[in-house]
mmCIF file with all atom_site columns, C-alpha atoms in Angstrom:
data_model
loop_
_atom_site.group_PDB
_atom_site.id
_atom_site.type_symbol
_atom_site.label_atom_id
_atom_site.label_alt_id
_atom_site.label_comp_id
_atom_site.label_asym_id
_atom_site.label_entity_id
_atom_site.label_seq_id
_atom_site.pdbx_PDB_ins_code
_atom_site.Cartn_x
_atom_site.Cartn_y
_atom_site.Cartn_z
_atom_site.occupancy
_atom_site.B_iso_or_equiv
_atom_site.pdbx_formal_charge
_atom_site.auth_seq_id
_atom_site.auth_comp_id
_atom_site.auth_asym_id
_atom_site.auth_atom_id
_atom_site.pdbx_PDB_model_num
ATOM 1   C CA . GLN M 1 1   ? 0.000   0.000  0.000   1.00 0.00 ? 178 GLN M CA 1
ATOM 2   C CA . VAL M 1 2   ? 1.210   3.449  -0.945  1.00 0.00 ? 179 VAL M CA 1
ATOM 3   C CA . GLN M 1 3   ? -0.521  6.688  -0.083  1.00 0.00 ? 180 GLN M CA 1
ATOM 4   C CA . LEU M 1 4   ? 0.051   9.820  -2.142  1.00 0.00 ? 181 LEU M CA 1
ATOM 5   C CA . VAL M 1 5   ? -0.733  13.414 -1.298  1.00 0.00 ? 182 VAL M CA 1
ATOM 6   C CA . GLU M 1 6   ? -0.399  16.180 -3.873  1.00 0.00 ? 183 GLU M CA 1
ATOM 7   C CA . SER M 1 7   ? -0.084  19.821 -2.972  1.00 0.00 ? 184 SER M CA 1
ATOM 8   C CA . GLY M 1 8   ? 1.121   23.104 -4.400  1.00 0.00 ? 185 GLY M CA 1
ATOM 9   C CA . GLY M 1 9   ? -1.616  23.926 -6.857  1.00 0.00 ? 186 GLY M CA 1
ATOM 10  C CA . GLY M 1 10  ? -3.306  27.272 -7.019  1.00 0.00 ? 187 GLY M CA 1
ATOM 11  C CA . LEU M 1 11  ? -4.341  30.207 -9.152  1.00 0.00 ? 188 LEU M CA 1
ATOM 12  C CA . VAL M 1 12  ? -1.548  31.905 -11.079 1.00 0.00 ? 189 VAL M CA 1
ATOM 13  C CA . GLN M 1 13  ? -1.210  34.292 -13.975 1.00 0.00 ? 190 GLN M CA 1
ATOM 14  C CA . ALA M 1 14  ? 0.091   33.198 -17.341 1.00 0.00 ? 191 ALA M CA 1
ATOM 15  C CA . GLY M 1 15  ? 3.862   33.233 -17.347 1.00 0.00 ? 192 GLY M CA 1
ATOM 16  C CA . GLY M 1 16  ? 4.095   32.369 -13.681 1.00 0.00 ? 193 GLY M CA 1
ATOM 17  C CA . SER M 1 17  ? 5.425   29.255 -12.016 1.00 0.00 ? 194 SER M CA 1
ATOM 18  C CA . LEU M 1 18  ? 4.299   26.608 -9.575  1.00 0.00 ? 195 LEU M CA 1
ATOM 19  C CA . ARG M 1 19  ? 5.979   23.734 -7.811  1.00 0.00 ? 196 ARG M CA 1
ATOM 20  C CA . LEU M 1 20  ? 3.712   20.794 -7.162  1.00 0.00 ? 197 LEU M CA 1
ATOM 21  C CA . SER M 1 21  ? 4.566   18.234 -4.506  1.00 0.00 ? 198 SER M CA 1
ATOM 22  C CA . CYS M 1 22  ? 3.740   14.560 -4.247  1.00 0.00 ? 199 CYS M CA 1
ATOM 23  C CA . ALA M 1 23  ? 4.486   12.961 -0.901  1.00 0.00 ? 200 ALA M CA 1
ATOM 24  C CA . ALA M 1 24  ? 4.486   9.176  -0.721  1.00 0.00 ? 201 ALA M CA 1
ATOM 25  C CA . SER M 1 25  ? 4.053   7.058  2.371   1.00 0.00 ? 202 SER M CA 1
ATOM 26  C CA . GLY M 1 26  ? 3.585   3.393  3.111   1.00 0.00 ? 203 GLY M CA 1
ATOM 27  C CA . ARG M 1 27  ? 5.393   0.740  1.100   1.00 0.00 ? 204 ARG M CA 1
ATOM 28  C CA . THR M 1 28  ? 7.619   3.069  -0.871  1.00 0.00 ? 205 THR M CA 1
ATOM 29  C CA . SER M 1 29  ? 10.011  0.188  -1.532  1.00 0.00 ? 206 SER M CA 1
ATOM 30  C CA . SER M 1 30  ? 7.454   -1.119 -4.011  1.00 0.00 ? 207 SER M CA 1
ATOM 31  C CA . ILE M 1 31  ? 7.613   2.015  -6.163  1.00 0.00 ? 208 ILE M CA 1
ATOM 32  C CA . TYR M 1 32  ? 9.259   1.752  -9.562  1.00 0.00 ? 209 TYR M CA 1
ATOM 33  C CA . ALA M 1 33  ? 8.408   5.242  -10.731 1.00 0.00 ? 210 ALA M CA 1
ATOM 34  C CA . MET M 1 34  ? 6.300   8.263  -9.954  1.00 0.00 ? 211 MET M CA 1
ATOM 35  C CA . GLY M 1 35  ? 4.153   9.692  -12.687 1.00 0.00 ? 212 GLY M CA 1
ATOM 36  C CA . TRP M 1 36  ? 2.375   12.995 -13.078 1.00 0.00 ? 213 TRP M CA 1
ATOM 37  C CA . PHE M 1 37  ? -0.881  13.289 -14.984 1.00 0.00 ? 214 PHE M CA 1
ATOM 38  C CA . ARG M 1 38  ? -3.369  16.063 -15.528 1.00 0.00 ? 215 ARG M CA 1
ATOM 39  C CA . GLN M 1 39  ? -6.987  16.298 -16.507 1.00 0.00 ? 216 GLN M CA 1
ATOM 40  C CA . ALA M 1 40  ? -8.523  19.473 -17.864 1.00 0.00 ? 217 ALA M CA 1
ATOM 41  C CA . PRO M 1 41  ? -12.284 20.060 -17.836 1.00 0.00 ? 218 PRO M CA 1
ATOM 42  C CA . GLY M 1 42  ? -13.970 18.034 -20.543 1.00 0.00 ? 219 GLY M CA 1
ATOM 43  C CA . LYS M 1 43  ? -10.760 16.267 -21.544 1.00 0.00 ? 220 LYS M CA 1
ATOM 44  C CA . GLU M 1 44  ? -9.208  12.877 -20.967 1.00 0.00 ? 221 GLU M CA 1
ATOM 45  C CA . ARG M 1 45  ? -6.506  12.386 -18.391 1.00 0.00 ? 222 ARG M CA 1
ATOM 46  C CA . GLU M 1 46  ? -3.132  13.169 -19.944 1.00 0.00 ? 223 GLU M CA 1
ATOM 47  C CA . PHE M 1 47  ? 0.341   11.913 -19.138 1.00 0.00 ? 224 PHE M CA 1
ATOM 48  C CA . VAL M 1 48  ? 2.670   14.728 -18.119 1.00 0.00 ? 225 VAL M CA 1
ATOM 49  C CA . ALA M 1 49  ? 5.919   13.339 -16.745 1.00 0.00 ? 226 ALA M CA 1
ATOM 50  C CA . ARG M 1 50  ? 7.537   10.418 -14.987 1.00 0.00 ? 227 ARG M CA 1
ATOM 51  C CA . VAL M 1 51  ? 10.599  9.812  -12.847 1.00 0.00 ? 228 VAL M CA 1
ATOM 52  C CA . THR M 1 52  ? 11.994  6.460  -11.792 1.00 0.00 ? 229 THR M CA 1
ATOM 53  C CA . TRP M 1 53  ? 12.095  6.197  -8.041  1.00 0.00 ? 230 TRP M CA 1
ATOM 54  C CA . ILE M 1 54  ? 15.647  4.979  -7.524  1.00 0.00 ? 231 ILE M CA 1
ATOM 55  C CA . THR M 1 55  ? 17.599  6.033  -10.600 1.00 0.00 ? 232 THR M CA 1
ATOM 56  C CA . GLY M 1 56  ? 15.876  9.351  -11.206 1.00 0.00 ? 233 GLY M CA 1
ATOM 57  C CA . ILE M 1 57  ? 15.420  8.901  -14.942 1.00 0.00 ? 234 ILE M CA 1
ATOM 58  C CA . THR M 1 58  ? 12.826  11.346 -16.225 1.00 0.00 ? 235 THR M CA 1
ATOM 59  C CA . ASN M 1 59  ? 10.638  11.590 -19.265 1.00 0.00 ? 236 ASN M CA 1
ATOM 60  C CA . TYR M 1 60  ? 8.126   14.219 -20.274 1.00 0.00 ? 237 TYR M CA 1
ATOM 61  C CA . ALA M 1 61  ? 5.219   14.635 -22.594 1.00 0.00 ? 238 ALA M CA 1
ATOM 62  C CA . ASP M 1 62  ? 6.096   16.614 -25.701 1.00 0.00 ? 239 ASP M CA 1
ATOM 63  C CA . SER M 1 63  ? 3.559   19.239 -24.724 1.00 0.00 ? 240 SER M CA 1
ATOM 64  C CA . VAL M 1 64  ? 5.457   20.155 -21.546 1.00 0.00 ? 241 VAL M CA 1
ATOM 65  C CA . LYS M 1 65  ? 9.107   19.611 -22.461 1.00 0.00 ? 242 LYS M CA 1
ATOM 66  C CA . GLY M 1 66  ? 11.229  22.590 -21.566 1.00 0.00 ? 243 GLY M CA 1
ATOM 67  C CA . ARG M 1 67  ? 8.734   23.980 -19.059 1.00 0.00 ? 244 ARG M CA 1
ATOM 68  C CA . PHE M 1 68  ? 8.195   21.114 -16.612 1.00 0.00 ? 245 PHE M CA 1
ATOM 69  C CA . ALA M 1 69  ? 10.912  19.529 -14.508 1.00 0.00 ? 246 ALA M CA 1
ATOM 70  C CA . ILE M 1 70  ? 10.846  16.791 -11.890 1.00 0.00 ? 247 ILE M CA 1
ATOM 71  C CA . SER M 1 71  ? 13.008  16.841 -8.797  1.00 0.00 ? 248 SER M CA 1
ATOM 72  C CA . GLY M 1 72  ? 12.851  15.059 -5.477  1.00 0.00 ? 249 GLY M CA 1
ATOM 73  C CA . ASP M 1 73  ? 13.716  14.835 -1.830  1.00 0.00 ? 250 ASP M CA 1
ATOM 74  C CA . SER M 1 74  ? 14.471  11.207 -1.084  1.00 0.00 ? 251 SER M CA 1
ATOM 75  C CA . ALA M 1 75  ? 14.567  11.801 2.665   1.00 0.00 ? 252 ALA M CA 1
ATOM 76  C CA . LYS M 1 76  ? 10.946  12.954 2.513   1.00 0.00 ? 253 LYS M CA 1
ATOM 77  C CA . ASN M 1 77  ? 9.807   10.419 -0.104  1.00 0.00 ? 254 ASN M CA 1
ATOM 78  C CA . THR M 1 78  ? 8.614   13.394 -2.077  1.00 0.00 ? 255 THR M CA 1
ATOM 79  C CA . LYS M 1 79  ? 8.801   14.296 -5.742  1.00 0.00 ? 256 LYS M CA 1
ATOM 80  C CA . TYR M 1 80  ? 8.260   17.760 -7.136  1.00 0.00 ? 257 TYR M CA 1
ATOM 81  C CA . LEU M 1 81  ? 6.982   18.997 -10.442 1.00 0.00 ? 258 LEU M CA 1
ATOM 82  C CA . GLN M 1 82  ? 8.300   22.449 -11.246 1.00 0.00 ? 259 GLN M CA 1
ATOM 83  C CA . ILE M 1 83  ? 6.153   24.184 -13.829 1.00 0.00 ? 260 ILE M CA 1
ATOM 84  C CA . ASP M 1 84  ? 7.456   27.332 -15.473 1.00 0.00 ? 261 ASP M CA 1
ATOM 85  C CA . ASN M 1 85  ? 5.939   29.735 -17.982 1.00 0.00 ? 262 ASN M CA 1
ATOM 86  C CA . LEU M 1 86  ? 2.429   28.574 -17.257 1.00 0.00 ? 263 LEU M CA 1
ATOM 87  C CA . THR M 1 87  ? -0.278  29.075 -19.858 1.00 0.00 ? 264 THR M CA 1
ATOM 88  C CA . PRO M 1 88  ? -4.058  28.726 -19.621 1.00 0.00 ? 265 PRO M CA 1
ATOM 89  C CA . GLU M 1 89  ? -3.666  25.402 -21.448 1.00 0.00 ? 266 GLU M CA 1
ATOM 90  C CA . ASP M 1 90  ? -2.007  24.071 -18.299 1.00 0.00 ? 267 ASP M CA 1
ATOM 91  C CA . THR M 1 91  ? -5.198  24.537 -16.286 1.00 0.00 ? 268 THR M CA 1
ATOM 92  C CA . ALA M 1 92  ? -6.133  21.111 -14.949 1.00 0.00 ? 269 ALA M CA 1
ATOM 93  C CA . VAL M 1 93  ? -6.239  18.894 -11.925 1.00 0.00 ? 270 VAL M CA 1
ATOM 94  C CA . TYR M 1 94  ? -2.774  17.410 -11.535 1.00 0.00 ? 271 TYR M CA 1
ATOM 95  C CA . TYR M 1 95  ? -2.363  13.917 -10.124 1.00 0.00 ? 272 TYR M CA 1
ATOM 96  C CA . CYS M 1 96  ? 0.632   11.905 -9.091  1.00 0.00 ? 273 CYS M CA 1
ATOM 97  C CA . ALA M 1 97  ? 0.619   8.139  -9.332  1.00 0.00 ? 274 ALA M CA 1
ATOM 98  C CA . VAL M 1 98  ? 2.803   5.201  -8.358  1.00 0.00 ? 275 VAL M CA 1
ATOM 99  C CA . GLN M 1 99  ? 4.038   2.931  -11.121 1.00 0.00 ? 276 GLN M CA 1
ATOM 100 C CA . ASN M 1 100 ? 4.878   -0.559 -9.937  1.00 0.00 ? 277 ASN M CA 1
ATOM 101 C CA . PRO M 1 101 ? 7.650   -2.762 -11.393 1.00 0.00 ? 278 PRO M CA 1
ATOM 102 C CA . GLY M 1 102 ? 5.076   -4.185 -13.799 1.00 0.00 ? 279 GLY M CA 1
ATOM 103 C CA . ARG M 1 103 ? 4.693   -0.628 -15.188 1.00 0.00 ? 280 ARG M CA 1
ATOM 104 C CA . GLN M 1 104 ? 1.144   -0.314 -13.926 1.00 0.00 ? 281 GLN M CA 1
ATOM 105 C CA . TYR M 1 105 ? -0.046  2.869  -12.241 1.00 0.00 ? 282 TYR M CA 1
ATOM 106 C CA . VAL M 1 106 ? -1.655  1.377  -9.176  1.00 0.00 ? 283 VAL M CA 1
ATOM 107 C CA . TYR M 1 107 ? -1.914  4.174  -6.603  1.00 0.00 ? 284 TYR M CA 1
ATOM 108 C CA . TRP M 1 108 ? -3.180  7.687  -7.191  1.00 0.00 ? 285 TRP M CA 1
ATOM 109 C CA . GLY M 1 109 ? -3.371  10.856 -5.218  1.00 0.00 ? 286 GLY M CA 1
ATOM 110 C CA . ARG M 1 110 ? -6.515  12.925 -5.021  1.00 0.00 ? 287 ARG M CA 1
ATOM 111 C CA . GLY M 1 111 ? -5.129  15.697 -7.199  1.00 0.00 ? 288 GLY M CA 1
ATOM 112 C CA . THR M 1 112 ? -4.301  19.361 -6.869  1.00 0.00 ? 289 THR M CA 1
ATOM 113 C CA . GLN M 1 113 ? -5.941  22.084 -8.932  1.00 0.00 ? 290 GLN M CA 1
ATOM 114 C CA . VAL M 1 114 ? -3.830  24.333 -11.137 1.00 0.00 ? 291 VAL M CA 1
ATOM 115 C CA . THR M 1 115 ? -5.639  27.296 -12.646 1.00 0.00 ? 292 THR M CA 1
ATOM 116 C CA . VAL M 1 116 ? -3.847  29.706 -14.970 1.00 0.00 ? 293 VAL M CA 1
ATOM 117 C CA . SER M 1 117 ? -5.432  33.023 -15.847 1.00 0.00 ? 294 SER M CA 1
ATOM 118 C CA . SER M 1 118 ? -4.652  34.886 -19.049 1.00 0.00 ? 295 SER M CA 1
#
């Protein structure tokens, strides 16, 4: 069992920045990777980024490359998603999720709202 709590969302103006947090607790030894997803109103959930838990290898959706960056604090079992140069297209609920060694996303946080005004 892994529990995830996202935080750091809010209302920002276009061009601003946010740092989202995802804190993991429980059986963190079972985590292969941490993924970030987002879901905008009326749209399907979209993959944003992923980082492997131990090795720190990252990958990003083409739509966010150059603006989004993952970092972490291993002592806190926390990963961060730094978002720069926000646009209204980034408005969504952002979720983090645990990917197990079988590459399945099996645990999800409740999400944090990011709203970007023009």
